[in-house]
Structures are given as C-alpha cells and as structure tokens.
Tab-separated table of C-alpha atoms in Angstrom:
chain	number	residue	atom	x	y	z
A	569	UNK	CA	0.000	0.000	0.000
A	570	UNK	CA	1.257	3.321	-0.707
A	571	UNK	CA	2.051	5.376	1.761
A	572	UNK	CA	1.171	8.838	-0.253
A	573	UNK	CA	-1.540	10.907	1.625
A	574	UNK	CA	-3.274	13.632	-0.657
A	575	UNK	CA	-3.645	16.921	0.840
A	576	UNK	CA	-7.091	16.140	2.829
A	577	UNK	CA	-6.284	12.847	4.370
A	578	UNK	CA	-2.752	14.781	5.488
A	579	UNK	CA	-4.875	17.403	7.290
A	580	UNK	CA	-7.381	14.962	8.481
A	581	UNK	CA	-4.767	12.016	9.830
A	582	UNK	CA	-2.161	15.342	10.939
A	583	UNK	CA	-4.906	16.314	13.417
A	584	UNK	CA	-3.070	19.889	13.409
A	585	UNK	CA	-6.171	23.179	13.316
A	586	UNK	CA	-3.036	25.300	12.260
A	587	UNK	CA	-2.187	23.331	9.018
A	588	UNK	CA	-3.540	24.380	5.719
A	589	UNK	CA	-2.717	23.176	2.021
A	590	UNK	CA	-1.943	25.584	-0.656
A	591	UNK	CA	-0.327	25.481	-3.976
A	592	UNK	CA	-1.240	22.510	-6.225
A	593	UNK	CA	-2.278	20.366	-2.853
A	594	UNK	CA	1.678	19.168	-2.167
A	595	UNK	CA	2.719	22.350	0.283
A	596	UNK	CA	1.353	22.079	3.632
A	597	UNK	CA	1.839	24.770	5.714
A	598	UNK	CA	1.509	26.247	9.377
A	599	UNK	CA	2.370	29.916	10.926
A	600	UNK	CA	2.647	30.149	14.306
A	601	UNK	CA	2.240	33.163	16.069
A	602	UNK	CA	5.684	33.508	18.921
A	603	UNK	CA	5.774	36.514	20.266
A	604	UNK	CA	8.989	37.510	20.344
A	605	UNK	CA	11.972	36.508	18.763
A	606	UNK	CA	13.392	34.385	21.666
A	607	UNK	CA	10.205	32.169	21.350
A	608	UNK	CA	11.236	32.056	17.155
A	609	UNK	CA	14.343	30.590	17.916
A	610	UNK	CA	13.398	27.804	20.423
A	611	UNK	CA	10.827	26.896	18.351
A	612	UNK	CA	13.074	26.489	15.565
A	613	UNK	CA	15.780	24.734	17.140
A	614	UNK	CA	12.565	22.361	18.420
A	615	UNK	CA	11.494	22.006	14.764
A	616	UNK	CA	15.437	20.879	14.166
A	617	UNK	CA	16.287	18.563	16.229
A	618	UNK	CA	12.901	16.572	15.519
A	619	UNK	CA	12.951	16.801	11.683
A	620	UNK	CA	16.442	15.342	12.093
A	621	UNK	CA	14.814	12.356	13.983
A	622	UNK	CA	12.291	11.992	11.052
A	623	UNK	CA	14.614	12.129	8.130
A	624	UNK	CA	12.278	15.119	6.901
A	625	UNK	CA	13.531	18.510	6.039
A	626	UNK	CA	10.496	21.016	6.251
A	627	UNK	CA	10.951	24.987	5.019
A	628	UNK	CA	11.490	27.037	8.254
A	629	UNK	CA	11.585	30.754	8.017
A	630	UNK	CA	11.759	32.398	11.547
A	631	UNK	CA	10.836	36.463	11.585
A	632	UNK	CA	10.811	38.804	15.003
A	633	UNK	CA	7.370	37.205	15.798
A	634	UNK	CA	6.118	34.570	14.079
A	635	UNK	CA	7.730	30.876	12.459
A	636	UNK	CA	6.422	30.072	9.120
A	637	UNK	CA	6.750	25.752	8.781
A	638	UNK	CA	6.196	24.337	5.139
A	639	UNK	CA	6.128	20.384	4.114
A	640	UNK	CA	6.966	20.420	0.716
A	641	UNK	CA	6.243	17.516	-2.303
A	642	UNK	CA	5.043	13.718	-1.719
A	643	UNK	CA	3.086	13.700	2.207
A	644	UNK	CA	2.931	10.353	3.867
A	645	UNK	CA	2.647	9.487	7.440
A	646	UNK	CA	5.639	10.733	8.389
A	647	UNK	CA	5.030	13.715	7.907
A	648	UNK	CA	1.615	13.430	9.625
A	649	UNK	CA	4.044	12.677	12.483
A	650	UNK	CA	6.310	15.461	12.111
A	651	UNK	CA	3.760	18.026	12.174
A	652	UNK	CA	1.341	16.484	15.324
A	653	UNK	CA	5.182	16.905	16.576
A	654	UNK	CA	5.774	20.600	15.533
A	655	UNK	CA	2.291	21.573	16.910
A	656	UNK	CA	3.038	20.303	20.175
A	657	UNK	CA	6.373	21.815	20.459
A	658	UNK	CA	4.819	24.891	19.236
A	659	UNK	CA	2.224	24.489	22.362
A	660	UNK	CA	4.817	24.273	24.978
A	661	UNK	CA	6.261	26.878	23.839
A	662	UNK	CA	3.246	28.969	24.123
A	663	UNK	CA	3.368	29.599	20.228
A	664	UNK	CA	-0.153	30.421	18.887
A	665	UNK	CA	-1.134	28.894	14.952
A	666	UNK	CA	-2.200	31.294	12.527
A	667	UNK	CA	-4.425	29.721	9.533
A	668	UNK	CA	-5.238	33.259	8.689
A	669	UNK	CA	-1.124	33.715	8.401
A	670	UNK	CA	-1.096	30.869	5.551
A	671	UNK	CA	-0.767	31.508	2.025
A	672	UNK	CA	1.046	31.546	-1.418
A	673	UNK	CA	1.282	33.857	-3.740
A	674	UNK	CA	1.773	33.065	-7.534
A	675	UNK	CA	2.153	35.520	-10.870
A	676	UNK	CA	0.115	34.053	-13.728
A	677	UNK	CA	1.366	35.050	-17.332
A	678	UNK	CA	-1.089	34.513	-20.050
A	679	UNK	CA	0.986	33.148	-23.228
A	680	UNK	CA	0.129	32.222	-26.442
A	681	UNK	CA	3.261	29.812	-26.851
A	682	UNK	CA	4.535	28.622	-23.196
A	683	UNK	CA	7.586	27.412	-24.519
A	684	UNK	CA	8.526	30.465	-25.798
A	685	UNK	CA	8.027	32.784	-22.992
A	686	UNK	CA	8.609	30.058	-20.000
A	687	UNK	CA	12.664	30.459	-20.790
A	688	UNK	CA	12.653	33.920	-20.846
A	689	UNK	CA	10.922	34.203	-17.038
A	690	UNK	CA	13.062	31.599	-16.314
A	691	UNK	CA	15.954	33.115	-17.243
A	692	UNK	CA	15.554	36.658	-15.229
A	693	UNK	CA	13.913	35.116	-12.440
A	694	UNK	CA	16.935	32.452	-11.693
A	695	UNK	CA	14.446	30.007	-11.589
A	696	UNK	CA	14.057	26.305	-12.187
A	697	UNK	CA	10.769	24.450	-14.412
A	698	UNK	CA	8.355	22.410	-12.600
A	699	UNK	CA	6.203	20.467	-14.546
A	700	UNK	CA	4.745	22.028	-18.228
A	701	UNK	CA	3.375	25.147	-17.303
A	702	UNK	CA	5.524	26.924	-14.179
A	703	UNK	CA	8.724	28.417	-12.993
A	704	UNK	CA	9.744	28.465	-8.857
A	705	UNK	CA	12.556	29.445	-7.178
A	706	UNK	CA	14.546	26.651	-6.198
A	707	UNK	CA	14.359	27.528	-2.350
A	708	UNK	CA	11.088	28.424	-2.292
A	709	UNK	CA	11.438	31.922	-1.095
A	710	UNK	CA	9.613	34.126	-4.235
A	711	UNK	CA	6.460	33.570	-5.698
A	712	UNK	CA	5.980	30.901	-8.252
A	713	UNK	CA	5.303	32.019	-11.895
A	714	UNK	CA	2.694	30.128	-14.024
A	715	UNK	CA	2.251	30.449	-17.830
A	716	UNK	CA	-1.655	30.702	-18.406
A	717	UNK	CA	-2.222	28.977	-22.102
A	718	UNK	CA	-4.433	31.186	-24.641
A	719	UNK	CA	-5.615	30.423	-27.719
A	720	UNK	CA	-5.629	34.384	-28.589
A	721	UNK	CA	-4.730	37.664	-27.234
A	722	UNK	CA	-6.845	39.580	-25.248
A	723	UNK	CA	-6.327	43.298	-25.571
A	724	UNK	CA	-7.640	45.396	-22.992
A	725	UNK	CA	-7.121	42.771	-20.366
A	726	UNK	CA	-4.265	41.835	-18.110
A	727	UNK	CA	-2.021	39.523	-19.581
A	728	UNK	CA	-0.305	39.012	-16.155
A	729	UNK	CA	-2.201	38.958	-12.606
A	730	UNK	CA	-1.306	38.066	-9.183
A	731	UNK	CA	-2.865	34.504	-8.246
A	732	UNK	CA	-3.271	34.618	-3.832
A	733	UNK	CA	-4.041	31.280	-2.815
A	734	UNK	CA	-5.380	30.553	0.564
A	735	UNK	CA	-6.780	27.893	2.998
A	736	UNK	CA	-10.951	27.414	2.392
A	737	UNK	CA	-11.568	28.835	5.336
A	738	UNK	CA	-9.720	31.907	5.017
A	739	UNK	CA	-10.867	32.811	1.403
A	740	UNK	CA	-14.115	34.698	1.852
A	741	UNK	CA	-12.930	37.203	4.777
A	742	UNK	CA	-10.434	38.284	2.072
A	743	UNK	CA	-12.729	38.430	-0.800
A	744	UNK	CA	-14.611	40.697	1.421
A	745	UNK	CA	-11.904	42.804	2.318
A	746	UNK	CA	-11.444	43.761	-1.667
A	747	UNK	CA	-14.697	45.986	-1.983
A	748	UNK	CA	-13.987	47.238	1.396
A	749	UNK	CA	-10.801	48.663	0.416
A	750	UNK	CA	-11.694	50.149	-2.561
A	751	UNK	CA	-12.054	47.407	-5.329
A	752	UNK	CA	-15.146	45.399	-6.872
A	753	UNK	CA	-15.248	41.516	-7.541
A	754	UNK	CA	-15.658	41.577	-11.101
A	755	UNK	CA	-16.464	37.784	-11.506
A	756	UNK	CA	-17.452	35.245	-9.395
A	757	UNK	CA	-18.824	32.625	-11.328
A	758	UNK	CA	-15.880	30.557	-10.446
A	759	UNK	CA	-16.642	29.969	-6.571
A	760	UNK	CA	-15.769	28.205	-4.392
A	761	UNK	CA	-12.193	27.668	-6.503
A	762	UNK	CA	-11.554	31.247	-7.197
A	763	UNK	CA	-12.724	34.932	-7.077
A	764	UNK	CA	-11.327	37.584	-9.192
A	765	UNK	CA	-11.675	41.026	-7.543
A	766	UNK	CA	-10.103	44.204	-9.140
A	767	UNK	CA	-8.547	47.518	-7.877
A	768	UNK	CA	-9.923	51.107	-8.595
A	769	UNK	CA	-8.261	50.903	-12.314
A	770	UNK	CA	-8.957	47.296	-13.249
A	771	UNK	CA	-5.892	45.421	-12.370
A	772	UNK	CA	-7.173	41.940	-11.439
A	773	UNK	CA	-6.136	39.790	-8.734
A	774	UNK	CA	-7.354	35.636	-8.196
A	775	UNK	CA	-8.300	35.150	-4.910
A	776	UNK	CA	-8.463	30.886	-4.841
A	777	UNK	CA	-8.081	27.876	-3.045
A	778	UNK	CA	-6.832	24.601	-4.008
A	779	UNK	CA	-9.694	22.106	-4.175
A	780	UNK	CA	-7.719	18.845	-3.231
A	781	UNK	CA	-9.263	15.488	-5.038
C-alpha cells in the first residue's frame, strides 16, 4: 500500500487546526504566532532537532514574531508525524497557529506559446521548471510564476495577474476585504475555486483555493 496521503487525508490524519494546504495540494503549511523573537528561535531549534529524527527537512523561516513551517512535495505518514510533533512543540512553547497567516502567492502570465516565454521568465527570475506550465525558485522563497495557455490575445485585459491562494476557510474574509478597500469583484462565477476582484483601475487579482481530489 502506498504510503502517499493527498492533501485532505494529510490534514485529516495530521490532526493539526493550524495546518492548511496551498499550492497545487503538495505544500502544507503552518504559521505560528511567537511573540517575540526568543520564542522564534526555540521553536526552531525544536522544529530541528525533531525533523532530524524523522529524516524530513520542512521549510522554516523564523521572523521577530512569528515561524512560518512548510512540508513540501510527496506527504505520507511521516510527515503526519512530524507536524502532530511541531504543533506540540509549538504548544509548549506557548506559540499560537495562525491559519489566517497561511498563504502563497503566484504571478500568472497569459501566453500564447509557453515554450517560448517560460525560458525567458526563467531566465531573469533564476528560476528552475516544474512540470509544463511553471517556474519556482529553487528555495522556495519568491512567488511561483505560471504560464496561463491562450488560444488568442486579449487586448484590454491583463495579460499578467497576481494569483493569492489561501486555505478554504480563510478565502471569503479576504474576498470581502477587496470591496472594502476600494475594489469590486468583477467575476465570481468561479466559486468556491476562485474569485477575481479588481482595484480602482482594473488590475485583477485571483483570490483561490486549491480544491484537493
């Protein structure tokens, strides 16, 4: 039996309120809420020493008052270990998660050709490929880049937009938060997956989820 867990069971089996899955249903993620930086660095030397004893090598970035914790590719059961295990380390530590903290953010290029324009992005951005239709950085630290495939152009339209993906239960406070600052959801008819709300001028922004099988 294979021991691959898709993004729901993960959540599910992990047990973990402060977990959320983002991009493409493979990045897990959890922000915990420290305090101060002290708190940051205990937790991280925590998060160390047990990924160490798990053989798994999570994404840790620690800031002045919060630790951002990301399982990255393939999830099995050890990793449904490793983060019951960060959670409760995070607990002792009096470390608060922060589902609202969780997201990725991705730039979307329309293109007519991928192949053509892919190299290019890839090129200035020092990025690697993943799969047919993306660029990432290779540490993870910058948004990913996804090539959009069209079948025309579309003047009068963005051809690139800002894709914000978030945990389901997370999305609608910040689709809300659009017309409240200003902007106007110009389409809808895509939700629950996606919103697509718009500034004062028209520049378009995805507000979506990833709807795990």
């Amino acid at each position: 039996m294979s021991d691959r867990l898709g993004p729901r069971q993960f959540l599910a089996a992990a047990d973990a309120a402060g977990w959320r899955a983002v991009l493409g249903g493979s990045w897990v993620c959890a922000r915990y809420r420290t305090g101060s930086y002290a708190t940051g660095v205990a937790l991280v030397a925590a998060i160390g020493e047990l990924a160490a004893a798990s053989g798994r090598h999570p994404d840790v970035d620690l800031r002045p008052a919060s630790v951002d914790v990301r399982l990255v590719g393939d999830l099995g059961t050890r990793d449904v270990e490793l983060a019951r295990e960060v959670s409760a380390a995070a607990r002792e530590l009096g470390a608060v998660a922060d589902p609202a903290g969780v997201q990725h953010v991705q730039v979307a290029v329309d293109a007519l050709v991928i192949a053509d324009v892919r190299p290019f992005w890839r090129a200035v951005l020092g990025y690697e490929e993943f799969g047919d239709e993306d660029v990432v950085d290779p540490v993870r630290r910058g948004p990913t880049f996804w090539f959009q495939p069209m079948d025309a152009p579309r003047p009068q339209r963005n051809r690139i937009h800002v894709d914000v993906y978030l945990p389901p239960d997370q999305v609608r406070e910040r689709v809300a938060a659009a017309p409240a600052a200003g902007g106007r959801v110009v389409d809808d008819s895509n939700a629950p997956a996606w919103w697509t709300p718009a500034d004062p001028e028209g520049n378009e922004v995805d507000l979506a989820v990833w709807v795990a099988e």
